PDB file of C-alpha atoms and ligand atoms in Angstrom:
ATOM      1  CA  MET A1033      -7.877  13.608  -4.304  1.00  0.00           C
ATOM      2  CA  THR A1034      -4.729  12.288  -4.188  1.00  0.00           C
ATOM      3  CA  THR A1035      -3.942   8.734  -4.195  1.00  0.00           C
ATOM      4  CA  PRO A1036      -3.317   6.508  -0.726  1.00  0.00           C
ATOM      5  CA  ARG A1037      -0.498   5.549   0.742  1.00  0.00           C
ATOM      6  CA  ILE A1038       0.457   2.029   1.210  1.00  0.00           C
ATOM      7  CA  GLY A1039       3.623   0.934   2.679  1.00  0.00           C
ATOM      8  CA  ILE A1040       5.039  -2.486   2.398  1.00  0.00           C
ATOM      9  CA  ILE A1041       6.898  -3.513   5.409  1.00  0.00           C
ATOM     10  CA  ILE A1042       9.481  -5.909   5.390  1.00  0.00           C
ATOM     11  CA  GLY A1043       9.146  -7.708   8.315  1.00  0.00           C
ATOM     12  CA  SER A1044      12.783  -9.759   8.631  1.00  0.00           C
ATOM     13  CA  THR A1045      16.112  -7.638   8.897  1.00  0.00           C
ATOM     14  CA  ARG A1046      18.741 -10.769   9.443  1.00  0.00           C
ATOM     15  CA  GLU A1047      21.736 -10.761   7.120  1.00  0.00           C
ATOM     16  CA  GLY A1048      20.396 -12.564   4.065  1.00  0.00           C
ATOM     17  CA  ARG A1049      17.121 -12.774   4.344  1.00  0.00           C
ATOM     18  CA  PHE A1050      14.602 -14.049   1.496  1.00  0.00           C
ATOM     19  CA  ALA A1051      11.848 -11.337   2.251  1.00  0.00           C
ATOM     20  CA  ASP A1052      13.934  -9.376  -0.046  1.00  0.00           C
ATOM     21  CA  THR A1053      13.095 -11.413  -2.616  1.00  0.00           C
ATOM     22  CA  PRO A1054       9.071 -11.000  -2.510  1.00  0.00           C
ATOM     23  CA  ALA A1055       9.368  -7.566  -1.386  1.00  0.00           C
ATOM     24  CA  LYS A1056      11.052  -6.553  -4.656  1.00  0.00           C
ATOM     25  CA  TRP A1057       8.348  -8.704  -6.696  1.00  0.00           C
ATOM     26  CA  LEU A1058       5.484  -7.262  -4.962  1.00  0.00           C
ATOM     27  CA  ILE A1059       6.713  -2.870  -5.122  1.00  0.00           C
ATOM     28  CA  ASP A1060       7.512  -4.054  -8.855  1.00  0.00           C
ATOM     29  CA  ILE A1061       3.869  -5.366  -9.505  1.00  0.00           C
ATOM     30  CA  ALA A1062       2.328  -2.461  -6.922  1.00  0.00           C
ATOM     31  CA  ASN A1063       3.695   0.293  -9.086  1.00  0.00           C
ATOM     32  CA  ARG A1064       2.480  -0.669 -12.331  1.00  0.00           C
ATOM     33  CA  ARG A1065      -0.902   0.633 -10.455  1.00  0.00           C
ATOM     34  CA  GLY A1066      -2.124   4.069 -10.647  1.00  0.00           C
ATOM     35  CA  ASP A1067      -4.008   3.407  -7.876  1.00  0.00           C
ATOM     36  CA  ALA A1068      -2.442   4.263  -5.070  1.00  0.00           C
ATOM     37  CA  GLN A1069       1.491   5.167  -3.760  1.00  0.00           C
ATOM     38  CA  PHE A1070       3.562   2.196  -2.705  1.00  0.00           C
ATOM     39  CA  GLU A1071       6.918   2.417  -0.787  1.00  0.00           C
ATOM     40  CA  LEU A1072       8.989  -0.365   0.359  1.00  0.00           C
ATOM     41  CA  VAL A1073       9.223   0.474   4.558  1.00  0.00           C
ATOM     42  CA  ASP A1074      12.451  -1.888   6.061  1.00  0.00           C
ATOM     43  CA  LEU A1075      12.532  -2.523   9.249  1.00  0.00           C
ATOM     44  CA  ARG A1076      16.419  -2.171   9.092  1.00  0.00           C
ATOM     45  CA  ASP A1077      15.705   1.491   8.712  1.00  0.00           C
ATOM     46  CA  TYR A1078      14.477   1.939  12.188  1.00  0.00           C
ATOM     47  CA  PRO A1079      16.799   0.226  14.388  1.00  0.00           C
ATOM     48  CA  MET A1080      14.219  -0.062  17.657  1.00  0.00           C
ATOM     49  CA  PRO A1081      15.675  -1.495  20.961  1.00  0.00           C
ATOM     50  CA  PHE A1082      13.863  -4.169  22.421  1.00  0.00           C
ATOM     51  CA  PHE A1083      10.724  -2.440  23.951  1.00  0.00           C
ATOM     52  CA  GLU A1084      12.013  -0.471  26.494  1.00  0.00           C
ATOM     53  CA  GLU A1085       9.969   2.537  26.971  1.00  0.00           C
ATOM     54  CA  THR A1086       8.291   3.892  30.649  1.00  0.00           C
ATOM     55  CA  ARG A1087       4.636   3.504  29.444  1.00  0.00           C
ATOM     56  CA  SER A1088       2.569   2.390  26.029  1.00  0.00           C
ATOM     57  CA  PRO A1089       3.101   4.303  22.829  1.00  0.00           C
ATOM     58  CA  ALA A1090      -0.943   3.974  23.338  1.00  0.00           C
ATOM     59  CA  MET A1091      -0.918   6.364  26.501  1.00  0.00           C
ATOM     60  CA  VAL A1092       2.512   8.622  25.331  1.00  0.00           C
ATOM     61  CA  PRO A1093       4.869   8.703  22.086  1.00  0.00           C
ATOM     62  CA  PRO A1094       7.944   6.241  23.097  1.00  0.00           C
ATOM     63  CA  ALA A1095      11.592   8.741  23.017  1.00  0.00           C
ATOM     64  CA  ASN A1096      13.525   6.490  21.333  1.00  0.00           C
ATOM     65  CA  PRO A1097      14.452   8.474  17.884  1.00  0.00           C
ATOM     66  CA  ALA A1098      14.202   5.227  15.526  1.00  0.00           C
ATOM     67  CA  ALA A1099      10.875   4.533  17.315  1.00  0.00           C
ATOM     68  CA  LEU A1100       9.767   7.911  16.822  1.00  0.00           C
ATOM     69  CA  ALA A1101      10.721   8.161  13.084  1.00  0.00           C
ATOM     70  CA  TRP A1102       9.214   4.392  12.860  1.00  0.00           C
ATOM     71  CA  GLY A1103       5.916   6.161  14.021  1.00  0.00           C
ATOM     72  CA  ARG A1104       5.804   9.175  12.069  1.00  0.00           C
ATOM     73  CA  LYS A1105       6.133   6.683   8.968  1.00  0.00           C
ATOM     74  CA  MET A1106       3.419   4.269  10.414  1.00  0.00           C
ATOM     75  CA  ALA A1107       1.162   7.623  10.649  1.00  0.00           C
ATOM     76  CA  GLU A1108       2.138   9.225   7.236  1.00  0.00           C
ATOM     77  CA  LEU A1109       0.499   5.839   5.539  1.00  0.00           C
ATOM     78  CA  ASP A1110      -3.085   4.639   4.577  1.00  0.00           C
ATOM     79  CA  GLY A1111      -2.751   1.478   4.585  1.00  0.00           C
ATOM     80  CA  TYR A1112      -0.067  -1.350   4.818  1.00  0.00           C
ATOM     81  CA  ILE A1113       0.924  -4.456   3.615  1.00  0.00           C
ATOM     82  CA  PHE A1114       3.071  -6.985   6.416  1.00  0.00           C
ATOM     83  CA  LEU A1115       5.536  -8.702   4.954  1.00  0.00           C
ATOM     84  CA  THR A1116       6.028 -11.519   7.239  1.00  0.00           C
ATOM     85  CA  ALA A1117       7.975 -14.676   7.661  1.00  0.00           C
ATOM     86  CA  GLU A1118       7.145 -17.244  10.064  1.00  0.00           C
ATOM     87  CA  TYR A1119       9.599 -18.035  13.237  1.00  0.00           C
ATOM     88  CA  ASN A1120       8.065 -20.936  15.337  1.00  0.00           C
ATOM     89  CA  HIS A1121       4.599 -20.760  13.914  1.00  0.00           C
ATOM     90  CA  SER A1122       4.534 -16.968  14.555  1.00  0.00           C
ATOM     91  CA  VAL A1123       5.449 -13.120  13.355  1.00  0.00           C
ATOM     92  CA  THR A1124       9.392 -12.121  13.578  1.00  0.00           C
ATOM     93  CA  ALA A1125       9.901 -10.958  17.068  1.00  0.00           C
ATOM     94  CA  VAL A1126      11.407  -7.583  15.185  1.00  0.00           C
ATOM     95  CA  LEU A1127       8.176  -6.853  14.083  1.00  0.00           C
ATOM     96  CA  LYS A1128       6.234  -7.631  16.765  1.00  0.00           C
ATOM     97  CA  ASN A1129       8.753  -5.033  18.634  1.00  0.00           C
ATOM     98  CA  ALA A1130       8.352  -2.468  16.269  1.00  0.00           C
ATOM     99  CA  LEU A1131       4.651  -3.220  16.358  1.00  0.00           C
ATOM    100  CA  ASP A1132       4.448  -2.473  20.185  1.00  0.00           C
ATOM    101  CA  TYR A1133       6.047   0.447  19.174  1.00  0.00           C
ATOM    102  CA  ALA A1134       3.136   2.863  17.365  1.00  0.00           C
ATOM    103  CA  TYR A1135      -0.050   2.739  18.251  1.00  0.00           C
ATOM    104  CA  VAL A1136      -2.785   5.876  17.534  1.00  0.00           C
ATOM    105  CA  GLU A1137      -0.260   5.809  14.087  1.00  0.00           C
ATOM    106  CA  PHE A1138      -1.979   3.011  12.878  1.00  0.00           C
ATOM    107  CA  ASN A1139      -5.366   3.272  14.702  1.00  0.00           C
ATOM    108  CA  ARG A1140      -8.639   3.333  11.859  1.00  0.00           C
ATOM    109  CA  LYS A1141      -5.923   1.529   8.350  1.00  0.00           C
ATOM    110  CA  PRO A1142      -6.442  -1.413   7.008  1.00  0.00           C
ATOM    111  CA  ALA A1143      -3.414  -4.312   6.505  1.00  0.00           C
ATOM    112  CA  SER A1144      -3.166  -6.996   4.072  1.00  0.00           C
ATOM    113  CA  PHE A1145      -0.443  -9.282   4.221  1.00  0.00           C
ATOM    114  CA  LEU A1146       2.646 -11.397   2.682  1.00  0.00           C
ATOM    115  CA  GLY A1147       3.612 -14.626   4.628  1.00  0.00           C
ATOM    116  CA  TYR A1148       6.211 -16.794   3.323  1.00  0.00           C
ATOM    117  CA  GLY A1149       7.431 -20.635   4.281  1.00  0.00           C
ATOM    118  CA  GLY A1150       5.997 -24.512   4.324  1.00  0.00           C
ATOM    119  CA  VAL A1151       2.756 -22.729   4.711  1.00  0.00           C
ATOM    120  CA  GLY A1152       2.946 -19.277   3.421  1.00  0.00           C
ATOM    121  CA  GLY A1153       3.347 -18.199   6.448  1.00  0.00           C
ATOM    122  CA  ALA A1154      -0.253 -18.472   7.254  1.00  0.00           C
ATOM    123  CA  ARG A1155       0.335 -18.973  11.292  1.00  0.00           C
ATOM    124  CA  ALA A1156       1.714 -15.979  11.265  1.00  0.00           C
ATOM    125  CA  VAL A1157      -0.434 -14.242   9.613  1.00  0.00           C
ATOM    126  CA  GLU A1158      -3.107 -15.516  11.773  1.00  0.00           C
ATOM    127  CA  GLN A1159      -0.799 -14.094  15.082  1.00  0.00           C
ATOM    128  CA  LEU A1160      -0.462 -10.666  13.120  1.00  0.00           C
ATOM    129  CA  ARG A1161      -4.249 -10.602  13.065  1.00  0.00           C
ATOM    130  CA  LEU A1162      -4.630 -10.962  16.714  1.00  0.00           C
ATOM    131  CA  ILE A1163      -1.611  -8.115  17.333  1.00  0.00           C
ATOM    132  CA  LEU A1164      -3.032  -6.008  14.740  1.00  0.00           C
ATOM    133  CA  ALA A1165      -6.950  -5.508  16.216  1.00  0.00           C
ATOM    134  CA  GLU A1166      -5.653  -4.273  19.294  1.00  0.00           C
ATOM    135  CA  LEU A1167      -3.715  -1.480  17.769  1.00  0.00           C
ATOM    136  CA  GLN A1168      -7.366  -0.613  15.447  1.00  0.00           C
ATOM    137  CA  VAL A1169      -5.961  -2.359  12.426  1.00  0.00           C
ATOM    138  CA  ALA A1170      -8.412  -3.777  10.401  1.00  0.00           C
ATOM    139  CA  SER A1171      -7.055  -6.707   8.767  1.00  0.00           C
ATOM    140  CA  LEU A1172      -7.877  -8.161   5.165  1.00  0.00           C
ATOM    141  CA  LYS A1173      -9.159 -11.223   3.216  1.00  0.00           C
ATOM    142  CA  PHE A1174      -7.339 -11.902  -0.052  1.00  0.00           C
ATOM    143  CA  ASN A1175      -3.293 -11.726   1.172  1.00  0.00           C
ATOM    144  CA  VAL A1176      -0.908 -13.804  -0.627  1.00  0.00           C
ATOM    145  CA  HIS A1177       1.182 -16.634   0.483  1.00  0.00           C
ATOM    146  CA  ILE A1178       4.455 -17.883  -0.809  1.00  0.00           C
ATOM    147  CA  ASN A1179       4.203 -22.038   0.182  1.00  0.00           C
ATOM    148  CA  ALA A1180       6.931 -24.887  -0.056  1.00  0.00           C
ATOM    149  CA  HIS A1181       6.621 -24.919  -3.188  1.00  0.00           C
ATOM    150  CA  GLU A1182       7.528 -22.178  -4.475  1.00  0.00           C
ATOM    151  CA  PHE A1183       9.623 -21.233  -2.223  1.00  0.00           C
ATOM    152  CA  MET A1184      11.709 -24.023  -2.083  1.00  0.00           C
ATOM    153  CA  GLY A1185      11.586 -23.935  -6.149  1.00  0.00           C
ATOM    154  CA  ILE A1186      12.685 -20.684  -5.608  1.00  0.00           C
ATOM    155  CA  LEU A1187      15.816 -21.670  -2.971  1.00  0.00           C
ATOM    156  CA  MET A1188      16.665 -24.718  -4.627  1.00  0.00           C
ATOM    157  CA  GLN A1189      16.149 -24.638  -8.539  1.00  0.00           C
ATOM    158  CA  GLY A1190      16.980 -21.091  -9.481  1.00  0.00           C
ATOM    159  CA  ASN A1191      13.004 -19.948  -9.865  1.00  0.00           C
ATOM    160  CA  THR A1192      11.501 -16.631  -9.205  1.00  0.00           C
ATOM    161  CA  LEU A1193       8.323 -16.180  -8.199  1.00  0.00           C
ATOM    162  CA  ALA A1194       7.460 -15.108 -11.937  1.00  0.00           C
ATOM    163  CA  ASP A1195       6.995 -18.809 -12.560  1.00  0.00           C
ATOM    164  CA  TYR A1196       4.357 -18.865 -10.491  1.00  0.00           C
ATOM    165  CA  PRO A1197       1.715 -16.385 -12.327  1.00  0.00           C
ATOM    166  CA  TYR A1198      -1.056 -17.261 -10.028  1.00  0.00           C
ATOM    167  CA  LEU A1199       0.990 -15.196  -7.239  1.00  0.00           C
ATOM    168  CA  GLU A1200       0.795 -12.126  -9.474  1.00  0.00           C
ATOM    169  CA  THR A1201      -3.239 -13.079  -9.839  1.00  0.00           C
ATOM    170  CA  ALA A1202      -3.311 -13.218  -5.750  1.00  0.00           C
ATOM    171  CA  ALA A1203      -1.295  -9.685  -5.578  1.00  0.00           C
ATOM    172  CA  GLY A1204      -3.951  -8.242  -7.091  1.00  0.00           C
ATOM    173  CA  LEU A1205      -6.582  -9.461  -5.930  1.00  0.00           C
ATOM    174  CA  MET A1206      -5.042  -7.872  -2.335  1.00  0.00           C
ATOM    175  CA  LEU A1207      -4.085  -4.607  -3.759  1.00  0.00           C
ATOM    176  CA  ASP A1208      -7.367  -4.003  -5.184  1.00  0.00           C
ATOM    177  CA  ASP A1209      -8.992  -4.691  -1.829  1.00  0.00           C
ATOM    178  CA  LEU A1210      -6.311  -3.016   0.199  1.00  0.00           C
ATOM    179  CA  VAL A1211      -6.780   0.177  -1.834  1.00  0.00           C
ATOM    180  CA  TRP A1212     -10.787   0.307  -1.902  1.00  0.00           C
ATOM    181  CA  TRP A1213     -10.477   0.065   2.038  1.00  0.00           C
ATOM    182  CA  ALA A1214      -7.243   2.527   2.574  1.00  0.00           C
ATOM    183  CA  ASN A1215      -9.257   5.117  -0.096  1.00  0.00           C
ATOM    184  CA  THR A1216     -12.842   4.625   1.848  1.00  0.00           C
ATOM    185  CA  MET A1217     -10.868   4.027   5.751  1.00  0.00           C
ATOM    186  CA  ARG A1218      -8.867   7.345   4.792  1.00  0.00           C
ATOM    187  CA  ALA A1219     -12.365   9.096   4.076  1.00  0.00           C
ATOM    188  CA  GLY A1220     -13.958   8.137   7.064  1.00  0.00           C
ATOM    189  CA  ARG A1221     -10.920   9.832   9.473  1.00  0.00           C
ATOM    190  CA  ARG A1222     -11.532  12.928   7.516  1.00  0.00           C
ATOM    191  CA  ALA A1223     -14.867  12.901   7.457  1.00  0.00           C
ATOM    192  CA  ALA A1224     -15.248  12.142  11.374  1.00  0.00           C
ATOM    193  CA  PRO A1225     -12.146  12.642  12.703  1.00  0.00           C
ATOM    194  CA  ALA A1226     -12.843  11.718  15.686  1.00  0.00           C
ATOM    195  CA  GLU A1227     -10.273  10.855  18.766  1.00  0.00           C
ATOM    196  CA  PRO A1228     -10.230   7.212  18.499  1.00  0.00           C
ATOM    197  CA  VAL A1229     -11.179   4.981  21.078  1.00  0.00           C
ATOM    198  CA  ASP A1230      -7.963   4.167  22.685  1.00  0.00           C
ATOM    199  CA  HIS A1231      -6.878   3.634  26.242  1.00  0.00           C
ATOM    200  CA  THR A1232      -6.667   7.311  27.596  1.00  0.00           C
ATOM    201  CA  THR A1233     -10.010   7.542  26.594  1.00  0.00           C
ATOM    202  CA  ILE A1234     -11.321   3.958  28.684  1.00  0.00           C
ATOM    203  CA  ALA A1235      -9.275   5.943  31.524  1.00  0.00           C
ATOM    204  CA  ARG A1236     -10.874   9.497  30.967  1.00  0.00           C
ATOM    205  CA  ALA A1237     -14.913   7.730  30.604  1.00  0.00           C
ATOM    206  CA  ALA A1238     -14.203   5.442  33.706  1.00  0.00           C
ATOM    207  CA  GLY A1239     -12.707   8.375  35.820  1.00  0.00           C
ATOM    208  CA  ALA A1240     -16.383  10.176  34.710  1.00  0.00           C
ATOM    209  CA  ALA A1241     -18.304   7.508  35.911  1.00  0.00           C
ATOM    210  CA  ALA A1242     -16.472   6.790  39.284  1.00  0.00           C
TER     211      ALA A1242
HETATM  212  C1  FMN B1332      14.163 -18.627  14.112  1.00  0.00           C
HETATM  213  C2  FMN B1332      12.914 -19.692  12.766  1.00  0.00           C
HETATM  214  C3  FMN B1332      12.391 -20.093  13.079  1.00  0.00           C
HETATM  215  C4  FMN B1332      11.592 -20.346  11.736  1.00  0.00           C
HETATM  216  N1  FMN B1332      10.693 -21.336  12.121  1.00  0.00           N
HETATM  217  C5  FMN B1332       9.398 -21.577  10.780  1.00  0.00           C
HETATM  218  C6  FMN B1332       8.533 -21.852  10.979  1.00  0.00           C
HETATM  219  O1  FMN B1332       7.693 -21.952  12.241  1.00  0.00           O
HETATM  220  N2  FMN B1332       7.732 -22.110   9.986  1.00  0.00           N
HETATM  221  C7  FMN B1332       8.122 -22.088   8.630  1.00  0.00           C
HETATM  222  O2  FMN B1332       7.590 -22.373   7.607  1.00  0.00           O
HETATM  223  N3  FMN B1332       9.444 -21.662   8.580  1.00  0.00           N
HETATM  224  C8  FMN B1332      10.276 -21.248  10.090  1.00  0.00           C
HETATM  225  N4  FMN B1332      11.003 -21.092   9.623  1.00  0.00           N
HETATM  226  C9  FMN B1332      11.942 -20.817   8.036  1.00  0.00           C
HETATM  227  C10 FMN B1332      12.041 -20.103   7.208  1.00  0.00           C
HETATM  228  O3  FMN B1332      10.294 -19.138   6.660  1.00  0.00           O
HETATM  229  C11 FMN B1332      13.020 -19.622   6.521  1.00  0.00           C
HETATM  230  O4  FMN B1332      13.965 -19.237   6.834  1.00  0.00           O
HETATM  231  C12 FMN B1332      12.416 -17.847   6.220  1.00  0.00           C
HETATM  232  O5  FMN B1332      14.372 -17.724   4.864  1.00  0.00           O
HETATM  233  C13 FMN B1332      12.593 -17.095   7.147  1.00  0.00           C
HETATM  234  O6  FMN B1332      12.455 -15.115   6.475  1.00  0.00           O
HETATM  235  P1  FMN B1332      14.125 -14.454   6.294  1.00  0.00           P
HETATM  236  O7  FMN B1332      15.133 -15.264   5.211  1.00  0.00           O
HETATM  237  O8  FMN B1332      12.925 -13.505   4.918  1.00  0.00           O
HETATM  238  O9  FMN B1332      14.148 -13.852   7.468  1.00  0.00           O
HETATM  239  C14 FMN B1332      11.999 -20.599  10.549  1.00  0.00           C
HETATM  240  C15 FMN B1332      13.629 -19.843  10.771  1.00  0.00           C
HETATM  241  C16 FMN B1332      14.036 -19.396  11.727  1.00  0.00           C
HETATM  242  C17 FMN B1332      15.375 -18.775  11.230  1.00  0.00           C
END
């Protein structure tokens, strides 16, 4: 059986973003493993407008070509690691917008997180979990948080993430766990490829009951 495919999604697109630093660090660590195929997924490559579809992607696929490409990429993957900054105690708008543009592509897959900021992006990660619950994504316990100490050490003192070896330990735990879930949920989807419960199914069931 092939190893699962895991996408590391870069959740900031702004010029001069910090996101590139943890993205490169994490993909290098991940690529030293042989138990999954890891790839960076950069939201800059999917320039979606602020959501303007006529219906939810839970009901019909989006018309926007970048959103369609984004959905196809999410469908290819068996698990996700969301790299998230914290903007005003939440996820970046560009990441929330991207999540709004797909639905079934995410269903019944696991996600882990790498957060960064004053409190390691923890508030953004917790908000992200709530959003992902609606997309039927299983959000996992073990994550990486780059806190003010490391964040400022890198920005102000020229340190690198390698100067904080406990972060690599955290990344290892996260990847071990995520790969287990990605394998397990992929096997589950293949064994029982039942139509995921989405809004269409609910509407149909409600119609049948009426
Ligand atoms: C609009 C905005 C809001 C921010 N709000 C927070 C915040 O609530 N908490 C925090 O820890 N950092 C906050 N920051 C600082 C970011 O953590 C910092 O700018 C970081 O580099 C953003 O990630 P990026 O460079 O990959 O976009 C904010 C930055 C911006 C631009």
